[in-house]
């Protein structure tokens, strides 16, 4: 049988050391995220909190992946709502004054899909009713942003929140600050 090349032997040893480090690292992580130990799930950086010795300045990519992998607090209904309204109002702010037929169709479909797929059943069911009573108006930027402001207020009212003055919607949700119109809604830029 042919003898192993010295480089090959060296490589095999390296593999063994690597496997050993990986095993110890994963045991260490499991121990620190064990339910018998104090829970850090509500903290922003649970892994850092569990291992202060690693320090806040650890920019190592592996460490960052470990951070992401550790359990985080679930998204609340309020956070999800705020994020979704931010998305919708940002979309309305970018929506063109003269939308194409496709763009009008797309926003109507988006709202219908939202009312079916929104990951909070109670909210989705309520939004279906809101849409039935207030069909999407997307003939222009002002029409769509005013309609969205109105339906957001319908939801606000049902939750006992303050009503937002819709004449200030453009001031609250101005166009995104992007160079060379890179934030335009797709299909809004004409090249001819
Ligand atoms: P949000 O209502 O999330 O608003 C975010 C920001 O938008 C505000 O801080 C304000 O600056 C601005 N804003 C407020 N009103 C308007 C407006 N009319 N026009 C423009 N800008 C405005 N939660 C429930 O508990 N039950 C439900 O049935 C429910 N249904 C929802 C349906 C949809 C489609 C969405 C997207 C969310 C729903 N939510 C529901 C979540 C709820 O609307 C709020 O997002 C959540 O309660 C957090 O409220 P908030 O006070 O932080 O502000």
PDB file of C-alpha atoms and ligand atoms in Angstrom:
ATOM      1  CA  UNK A   1       0.000   0.000   0.000  1.00  0.00           C
ATOM      2  CA  UNK A   2       1.330   3.480  -0.863  1.00  0.00           C
ATOM      3  CA  UNK A   3       2.456   5.609   2.094  1.00  0.00           C
ATOM      4  CA  UNK A   4       0.527   8.802   2.863  1.00  0.00           C
ATOM      5  CA  UNK A   5       2.087  12.036   1.649  1.00  0.00           C
ATOM      6  CA  UNK A   6       3.319  14.214   4.606  1.00  0.00           C
ATOM      7  CA  UNK A   7       0.973  16.997   3.540  1.00  0.00           C
ATOM      8  CA  UNK A   8      -1.962  14.572   3.595  1.00  0.00           C
ATOM      9  CA  UNK A   9      -1.069  13.484   7.147  1.00  0.00           C
ATOM     10  CA  UNK A  10      -0.837  17.121   8.166  1.00  0.00           C
ATOM     11  CA  UNK A  11      -4.268  17.809   6.637  1.00  0.00           C
ATOM     12  CA  UNK A  12      -5.820  14.796   8.463  1.00  0.00           C
ATOM     13  CA  UNK A  13      -4.470  16.079  11.789  1.00  0.00           C
ATOM     14  CA  UNK A  14      -5.870  19.515  11.045  1.00  0.00           C
ATOM     15  CA  UNK A  15      -9.308  17.954  10.380  1.00  0.00           C
ATOM     16  CA  UNK A  16      -9.158  16.146  13.741  1.00  0.00           C
ATOM     17  CA  UNK A  17      -8.321  19.356  15.621  1.00  0.00           C
ATOM     18  CA  UNK A  18     -11.111  21.213  13.748  1.00  0.00           C
ATOM     19  CA  UNK A  19     -13.699  18.521  14.656  1.00  0.00           C
ATOM     20  CA  UNK A  20     -12.584  18.632  18.267  1.00  0.00           C
ATOM     21  CA  UNK A  21     -12.958  22.422  18.467  1.00  0.00           C
ATOM     22  CA  UNK A  22     -16.405  22.243  16.822  1.00  0.00           C
ATOM     23  CA  UNK A  23     -17.626  19.580  19.282  1.00  0.00           C
ATOM     24  CA  UNK A  24     -16.420  21.547  22.312  1.00  0.00           C
ATOM     25  CA  UNK A  25     -17.881  24.788  21.012  1.00  0.00           C
ATOM     26  CA  UNK A  26     -21.294  23.280  20.378  1.00  0.00           C
ATOM     27  CA  UNK A  27     -21.303  21.606  23.856  1.00  0.00           C
ATOM     28  CA  UNK A  28     -20.423  24.961  25.373  1.00  0.00           C
ATOM     29  CA  UNK A  29     -23.287  26.712  23.545  1.00  0.00           C
ATOM     30  CA  UNK A  30     -25.810  24.013  24.492  1.00  0.00           C
ATOM     31  CA  UNK A  31     -24.824  24.299  28.142  1.00  0.00           C
ATOM     32  CA  UNK A  32     -25.285  28.075  28.092  1.00  0.00           C
ATOM     33  CA  UNK A  33     -28.708  27.889  26.434  1.00  0.00           C
ATOM     34  CA  UNK A  34     -29.966  25.042  28.639  1.00  0.00           C
ATOM     35  CA  UNK A  35     -33.433  25.679  30.179  1.00  0.00           C
ATOM     36  CA  UNK A  36     -32.033  24.925  33.643  1.00  0.00           C
ATOM     37  CA  UNK A  37     -29.888  28.041  33.409  1.00  0.00           C
ATOM     38  CA  UNK A  38     -31.300  31.599  33.623  1.00  0.00           C
ATOM     39  CA  UNK A  39     -33.176  32.575  30.477  1.00  0.00           C
ATOM     40  CA  UNK A  40     -31.829  35.417  28.365  1.00  0.00           C
ATOM     41  CA  UNK A  41     -34.487  35.227  25.682  1.00  0.00           C
ATOM     42  CA  UNK A  42     -35.847  38.706  26.300  1.00  0.00           C
ATOM     43  CA  UNK A  43     -32.514  40.400  25.986  1.00  0.00           C
ATOM     44  CA  UNK A  44     -31.387  41.901  22.724  1.00  0.00           C
ATOM     45  CA  UNK A  45     -28.053  40.061  22.653  1.00  0.00           C
ATOM     46  CA  UNK A  46     -28.660  36.872  24.624  1.00  0.00           C
ATOM     47  CA  UNK A  47     -25.431  35.148  23.723  1.00  0.00           C
ATOM     48  CA  UNK A  48     -23.349  38.165  24.698  1.00  0.00           C
ATOM     49  CA  UNK A  49     -25.227  38.455  27.974  1.00  0.00           C
ATOM     50  CA  UNK A  50     -24.688  34.779  28.729  1.00  0.00           C
ATOM     51  CA  UNK A  51     -20.977  35.050  28.020  1.00  0.00           C
ATOM     52  CA  UNK A  52     -19.800  38.506  29.097  1.00  0.00           C
ATOM     53  CA  UNK A  53     -16.202  37.371  28.816  1.00  0.00           C
ATOM     54  CA  UNK A  54     -16.585  37.325  25.039  1.00  0.00           C
ATOM     55  CA  UNK A  55     -17.077  41.080  25.164  1.00  0.00           C
ATOM     56  CA  UNK A  56     -19.242  43.379  23.061  1.00  0.00           C
ATOM     57  CA  UNK A  57     -16.550  44.063  20.492  1.00  0.00           C
ATOM     58  CA  UNK A  58     -16.548  40.541  19.099  1.00  0.00           C
ATOM     59  CA  UNK A  59     -16.982  41.143  15.361  1.00  0.00           C
ATOM     60  CA  UNK A  60     -15.992  37.606  14.375  1.00  0.00           C
ATOM     61  CA  UNK A  61     -18.442  36.354  11.684  1.00  0.00           C
ATOM     62  CA  UNK A  62     -18.839  32.980  13.431  1.00  0.00           C
ATOM     63  CA  UNK A  63     -19.768  34.779  16.625  1.00  0.00           C
ATOM     64  CA  UNK A  64     -22.320  36.903  14.744  1.00  0.00           C
ATOM     65  CA  UNK A  65     -23.904  33.730  13.306  1.00  0.00           C
ATOM     66  CA  UNK A  66     -24.071  32.248  16.811  1.00  0.00           C
ATOM     67  CA  UNK A  67     -25.810  35.425  17.950  1.00  0.00           C
ATOM     68  CA  UNK A  68     -28.440  35.107  15.244  1.00  0.00           C
ATOM     69  CA  UNK A  69     -28.907  31.418  16.013  1.00  0.00           C
ATOM     70  CA  UNK A  70     -29.644  31.997  19.681  1.00  0.00           C
ATOM     71  CA  UNK A  71     -33.297  32.240  20.672  1.00  0.00           C
ATOM     72  CA  UNK A  72     -34.789  35.734  20.447  1.00  0.00           C
ATOM     73  CA  UNK A  73     -38.075  36.996  21.841  1.00  0.00           C
ATOM     74  CA  UNK A  74     -40.966  36.375  19.427  1.00  0.00           C
ATOM     75  CA  UNK A  75     -42.304  39.326  17.444  1.00  0.00           C
ATOM     76  CA  UNK A  76     -45.322  40.865  19.181  1.00  0.00           C
ATOM     77  CA  UNK A  77     -48.584  41.787  17.437  1.00  0.00           C
ATOM     78  CA  UNK A  78     -47.709  45.465  18.009  1.00  0.00           C
ATOM     79  CA  UNK A  79     -44.227  45.187  16.459  1.00  0.00           C
ATOM     80  CA  UNK A  80     -45.631  43.289  13.501  1.00  0.00           C
ATOM     81  CA  UNK A  81     -48.332  45.945  13.083  1.00  0.00           C
ATOM     82  CA  UNK A  82     -45.875  48.853  13.219  1.00  0.00           C
ATOM     83  CA  UNK A  83     -43.541  47.153  10.723  1.00  0.00           C
ATOM     84  CA  UNK A  84     -46.411  46.399   8.351  1.00  0.00           C
ATOM     85  CA  UNK A  85     -47.859  49.910   8.502  1.00  0.00           C
ATOM     86  CA  UNK A  86     -44.356  51.292   7.896  1.00  0.00           C
ATOM     87  CA  UNK A  87     -44.047  49.123   4.806  1.00  0.00           C
ATOM     88  CA  UNK A  88     -47.506  50.099   3.528  1.00  0.00           C
ATOM     89  CA  UNK A  89     -47.091  53.852   4.127  1.00  0.00           C
ATOM     90  CA  UNK A  90     -43.604  53.777   2.546  1.00  0.00           C
ATOM     91  CA  UNK A  91     -45.127  52.050  -0.470  1.00  0.00           C
ATOM     92  CA  UNK A  92     -47.892  54.663  -0.664  1.00  0.00           C
ATOM     93  CA  UNK A  93     -45.297  57.452  -0.441  1.00  0.00           C
ATOM     94  CA  UNK A  94     -43.461  55.993  -3.441  1.00  0.00           C
ATOM     95  CA  UNK A  95     -46.625  55.167  -5.367  1.00  0.00           C
ATOM     96  CA  UNK A  96     -46.649  57.205  -8.587  1.00  0.00           C
ATOM     97  CA  UNK A  97     -49.114  60.015  -9.300  1.00  0.00           C
ATOM     98  CA  UNK A  98     -49.925  58.262 -12.583  1.00  0.00           C
ATOM     99  CA  UNK A  99     -49.708  54.532 -11.871  1.00  0.00           C
ATOM    100  CA  UNK A 100     -49.840  51.955 -14.640  1.00  0.00           C
ATOM    101  CA  UNK A 101     -52.745  49.535 -14.879  1.00  0.00           C
ATOM    102  CA  UNK A 102     -50.434  46.807 -13.549  1.00  0.00           C
ATOM    103  CA  UNK A 103     -49.453  48.898 -10.508  1.00  0.00           C
ATOM    104  CA  UNK A 104     -53.097  49.562  -9.642  1.00  0.00           C
ATOM    105  CA  UNK A 105     -53.822  45.844  -9.967  1.00  0.00           C
ATOM    106  CA  UNK A 106     -50.761  44.963  -7.846  1.00  0.00           C
ATOM    107  CA  UNK A 107     -51.658  47.159  -4.841  1.00  0.00           C
ATOM    108  CA  UNK A 108     -55.232  45.843  -4.861  1.00  0.00           C
ATOM    109  CA  UNK A 109     -53.917  42.290  -4.894  1.00  0.00           C
ATOM    110  CA  UNK A 110     -51.384  43.108  -2.181  1.00  0.00           C
ATOM    111  CA  UNK A 111     -54.148  44.341   0.122  1.00  0.00           C
ATOM    112  CA  UNK A 112     -56.308  41.291  -0.628  1.00  0.00           C
ATOM    113  CA  UNK A 113     -53.363  38.964   0.077  1.00  0.00           C
ATOM    114  CA  UNK A 114     -52.615  40.848   3.293  1.00  0.00           C
ATOM    115  CA  UNK A 115     -56.184  40.300   4.445  1.00  0.00           C
ATOM    116  CA  UNK A 116     -55.735  36.552   3.881  1.00  0.00           C
ATOM    117  CA  UNK A 117     -52.109  35.951   4.851  1.00  0.00           C
ATOM    118  CA  UNK A 118     -51.404  38.537   7.586  1.00  0.00           C
ATOM    119  CA  UNK A 119     -49.803  36.480  10.381  1.00  0.00           C
ATOM    120  CA  UNK A 120     -52.336  37.508  13.064  1.00  0.00           C
ATOM    121  CA  UNK A 121     -55.672  35.858  12.371  1.00  0.00           C
ATOM    122  CA  UNK A 122     -57.776  38.297  14.369  1.00  0.00           C
ATOM    123  CA  UNK A 123     -56.138  41.243  12.511  1.00  0.00           C
ATOM    124  CA  UNK A 124     -56.494  39.606   9.089  1.00  0.00           C
ATOM    125  CA  UNK A 125     -60.191  38.842   9.659  1.00  0.00           C
ATOM    126  CA  UNK A 126     -60.823  42.393  10.801  1.00  0.00           C
ATOM    127  CA  UNK A 127     -58.881  43.801   7.847  1.00  0.00           C
ATOM    128  CA  UNK A 128     -61.048  41.743   5.456  1.00  0.00           C
ATOM    129  CA  UNK A 129     -64.106  43.543   6.807  1.00  0.00           C
ATOM    130  CA  UNK A 130     -62.313  46.904   6.583  1.00  0.00           C
ATOM    131  CA  UNK A 131     -61.500  46.242   2.922  1.00  0.00           C
ATOM    132  CA  UNK A 132     -65.048  45.164   2.151  1.00  0.00           C
ATOM    133  CA  UNK A 133     -66.382  48.435   3.571  1.00  0.00           C
ATOM    134  CA  UNK A 134     -63.544  50.499   2.028  1.00  0.00           C
ATOM    135  CA  UNK A 135     -62.481  49.123  -1.373  1.00  0.00           C
ATOM    136  CA  UNK A 136     -58.886  49.993  -2.324  1.00  0.00           C
ATOM    137  CA  UNK A 137     -58.515  53.338  -4.098  1.00  0.00           C
ATOM    138  CA  UNK A 138     -55.271  53.394  -6.030  1.00  0.00           C
ATOM    139  CA  UNK A 139     -55.878  55.705  -8.996  1.00  0.00           C
ATOM    140  CA  UNK A 140     -53.009  58.005  -8.000  1.00  0.00           C
ATOM    141  CA  UNK A 141     -50.434  58.610  -5.268  1.00  0.00           C
ATOM    142  CA  UNK A 142     -52.697  60.985  -3.344  1.00  0.00           C
ATOM    143  CA  UNK A 143     -55.714  58.715  -3.693  1.00  0.00           C
ATOM    144  CA  UNK A 144     -53.821  55.652  -2.442  1.00  0.00           C
ATOM    145  CA  UNK A 145     -52.008  57.377   0.442  1.00  0.00           C
ATOM    146  CA  UNK A 146     -55.271  59.005   1.614  1.00  0.00           C
ATOM    147  CA  UNK A 147     -57.136  55.719   1.347  1.00  0.00           C
ATOM    148  CA  UNK A 148     -54.405  53.936   3.330  1.00  0.00           C
ATOM    149  CA  UNK A 149     -54.455  56.663   5.980  1.00  0.00           C
ATOM    150  CA  UNK A 150     -58.222  56.263   6.227  1.00  0.00           C
ATOM    151  CA  UNK A 151     -58.152  52.460   6.634  1.00  0.00           C
ATOM    152  CA  UNK A 152     -55.301  52.735   9.148  1.00  0.00           C
ATOM    153  CA  UNK A 153     -57.558  55.117  11.101  1.00  0.00           C
ATOM    154  CA  UNK A 154     -60.415  52.595  10.928  1.00  0.00           C
ATOM    155  CA  UNK A 155     -58.070  50.070  12.600  1.00  0.00           C
ATOM    156  CA  UNK A 156     -56.858  52.752  15.064  1.00  0.00           C
ATOM    157  CA  UNK A 157     -60.432  53.551  16.082  1.00  0.00           C
ATOM    158  CA  UNK A 158     -61.324  49.898  16.582  1.00  0.00           C
ATOM    159  CA  UNK A 159     -58.317  49.606  18.946  1.00  0.00           C
ATOM    160  CA  UNK A 160     -59.211  52.782  20.836  1.00  0.00           C
ATOM    161  CA  UNK A 161     -56.172  54.640  19.438  1.00  0.00           C
ATOM    162  CA  UNK A 162     -55.970  58.271  18.326  1.00  0.00           C
ATOM    163  CA  UNK A 163     -56.994  59.080  14.760  1.00  0.00           C
ATOM    164  CA  UNK A 164     -54.186  60.412  12.559  1.00  0.00           C
ATOM    165  CA  UNK A 165     -54.837  63.679  10.625  1.00  0.00           C
ATOM    166  CA  UNK A 166     -54.660  62.460   7.010  1.00  0.00           C
ATOM    167  CA  UNK A 167     -53.739  65.886   5.629  1.00  0.00           C
ATOM    168  CA  UNK A 168     -50.374  65.298   7.338  1.00  0.00           C
ATOM    169  CA  UNK A 169     -49.718  61.887   5.842  1.00  0.00           C
ATOM    170  CA  UNK A 170     -47.127  63.132   3.313  1.00  0.00           C
ATOM    171  CA  UNK A 171     -45.289  64.977   6.080  1.00  0.00           C
ATOM    172  CA  UNK A 172     -45.206  61.826   8.254  1.00  0.00           C
ATOM    173  CA  UNK A 173     -44.385  59.387   5.441  1.00  0.00           C
ATOM    174  CA  UNK A 174     -42.377  61.442   2.952  1.00  0.00           C
ATOM    175  CA  UNK A 175     -40.731  59.868  -0.055  1.00  0.00           C
ATOM    176  CA  UNK A 176     -37.720  57.703   0.761  1.00  0.00           C
ATOM    177  CA  UNK A 177     -34.372  59.429   0.536  1.00  0.00           C
ATOM    178  CA  UNK A 178     -32.756  57.457  -2.288  1.00  0.00           C
ATOM    179  CA  UNK A 179     -30.280  58.639  -4.877  1.00  0.00           C
ATOM    180  CA  UNK A 180     -31.226  58.620  -8.550  1.00  0.00           C
ATOM    181  CA  UNK A 181     -34.798  57.414  -7.930  1.00  0.00           C
ATOM    182  CA  UNK A 182     -33.590  53.940  -6.920  1.00  0.00           C
ATOM    183  CA  UNK A 183     -36.527  53.703  -4.472  1.00  0.00           C
ATOM    184  CA  UNK A 184     -39.181  54.177  -7.141  1.00  0.00           C
ATOM    185  CA  UNK A 185     -41.884  51.536  -7.194  1.00  0.00           C
ATOM    186  CA  UNK A 186     -41.019  49.028  -9.898  1.00  0.00           C
ATOM    187  CA  UNK A 187     -42.423  50.008 -13.262  1.00  0.00           C
ATOM    188  CA  UNK A 188     -42.705  53.685 -12.281  1.00  0.00           C
ATOM    189  CA  UNK A 189     -39.609  54.818 -14.168  1.00  0.00           C
ATOM    190  CA  UNK A 190     -40.153  55.357 -17.867  1.00  0.00           C
ATOM    191  CA  UNK A 191     -37.143  54.814 -20.076  1.00  0.00           C
ATOM    192  CA  UNK A 192     -38.736  56.143 -23.254  1.00  0.00           C
TER     193      UNK A 192
HETATM  194  P1  LIG B   1     -49.342  51.890  14.499  1.00  0.00           P
HETATM  195  O1  LIG B   1     -50.823  51.891  14.395  1.00  0.00           O
HETATM  196  O2  LIG B   1     -48.632  50.624  14.204  1.00  0.00           O
HETATM  197  O3  LIG B   1     -48.779  53.028  13.542  1.00  0.00           O
HETATM  198  C1  LIG B   1     -47.400  53.230  13.314  1.00  0.00           C
HETATM  199  C2  LIG B   1     -47.159  54.726  13.097  1.00  0.00           C
HETATM  200  O4  LIG B   1     -47.914  55.156  11.975  1.00  0.00           O
HETATM  201  C3  LIG B   1     -47.653  55.606  14.238  1.00  0.00           C
HETATM  202  O5  LIG B   1     -46.655  55.764  15.211  1.00  0.00           O
HETATM  203  C4  LIG B   1     -48.008  56.915  13.545  1.00  0.00           C
HETATM  204  O6  LIG B   1     -46.863  57.743  13.450  1.00  0.00           O
HETATM  205  C5  LIG B   1     -48.388  56.480  12.152  1.00  0.00           C
HETATM  206  N1  LIG B   1     -49.842  56.450  11.951  1.00  0.00           N
HETATM  207  C6  LIG B   1     -50.821  56.120  12.810  1.00  0.00           C
HETATM  208  N2  LIG B   1     -52.015  56.180  12.209  1.00  0.00           N
HETATM  209  C7  LIG B   1     -51.793  56.564  10.946  1.00  0.00           C
HETATM  210  C8  LIG B   1     -52.626  56.801   9.819  1.00  0.00           C
HETATM  211  N3  LIG B   1     -53.943  56.666   9.898  1.00  0.00           N
HETATM  212  N4  LIG B   1     -52.053  57.180   8.667  1.00  0.00           N
HETATM  213  C9  LIG B   1     -50.717  57.333   8.565  1.00  0.00           C
HETATM  214  N5  LIG B   1     -49.875  57.125   9.570  1.00  0.00           N
HETATM  215  C10 LIG B   1     -50.396  56.731  10.763  1.00  0.00           C
HETATM  216  N6  LIG B   1     -53.830  44.978  16.123  1.00  0.00           N
HETATM  217  C11 LIG B   1     -54.803  44.450  16.895  1.00  0.00           C
HETATM  218  O7  LIG B   1     -54.640  44.357  18.112  1.00  0.00           O
HETATM  219  N7  LIG B   1     -55.995  44.016  16.340  1.00  0.00           N
HETATM  220  C12 LIG B   1     -56.241  44.105  14.991  1.00  0.00           C
HETATM  221  O8  LIG B   1     -57.303  43.698  14.508  1.00  0.00           O
HETATM  222  C13 LIG B   1     -55.210  44.639  14.166  1.00  0.00           C
HETATM  223  N8  LIG B   1     -55.366  44.712  12.823  1.00  0.00           N
HETATM  224  C14 LIG B   1     -54.345  45.138  12.036  1.00  0.00           C
HETATM  225  C15 LIG B   1     -54.477  45.126  10.641  1.00  0.00           C
HETATM  226  C16 LIG B   1     -53.434  45.510   9.824  1.00  0.00           C
HETATM  227  C17 LIG B   1     -53.563  45.433   8.306  1.00  0.00           C
HETATM  228  C18 LIG B   1     -52.204  45.931  10.396  1.00  0.00           C
HETATM  229  C19 LIG B   1     -51.039  46.321   9.521  1.00  0.00           C
HETATM  230  C20 LIG B   1     -52.056  45.960  11.770  1.00  0.00           C
HETATM  231  C21 LIG B   1     -53.109  45.584  12.602  1.00  0.00           C
HETATM  232  N9  LIG B   1     -52.994  45.596  14.007  1.00  0.00           N
HETATM  233  C22 LIG B   1     -53.996  45.080  14.780  1.00  0.00           C
HETATM  234  C23 LIG B   1     -51.806  46.229  14.634  1.00  0.00           C
HETATM  235  C24 LIG B   1     -52.133  47.697  15.020  1.00  0.00           C
HETATM  236  O9  LIG B   1     -52.737  48.383  13.934  1.00  0.00           O
HETATM  237  C25 LIG B   1     -50.881  48.500  15.407  1.00  0.00           C
HETATM  238  O10 LIG B   1     -49.894  48.376  14.402  1.00  0.00           O
HETATM  239  C26 LIG B   1     -50.262  48.099  16.737  1.00  0.00           C
HETATM  240  O11 LIG B   1     -51.237  48.105  17.760  1.00  0.00           O
HETATM  241  C27 LIG B   1     -49.111  49.068  17.119  1.00  0.00           C
HETATM  242  O12 LIG B   1     -49.672  50.380  17.202  1.00  0.00           O
HETATM  243  P2  LIG B   1     -48.883  51.722  17.338  1.00  0.00           P
HETATM  244  O13 LIG B   1     -49.677  52.594  18.279  1.00  0.00           O
HETATM  245  O14 LIG B   1     -47.462  51.497  17.679  1.00  0.00           O
HETATM  246  O15 LIG B   1     -48.895  52.439  15.906  1.00  0.00           O
END
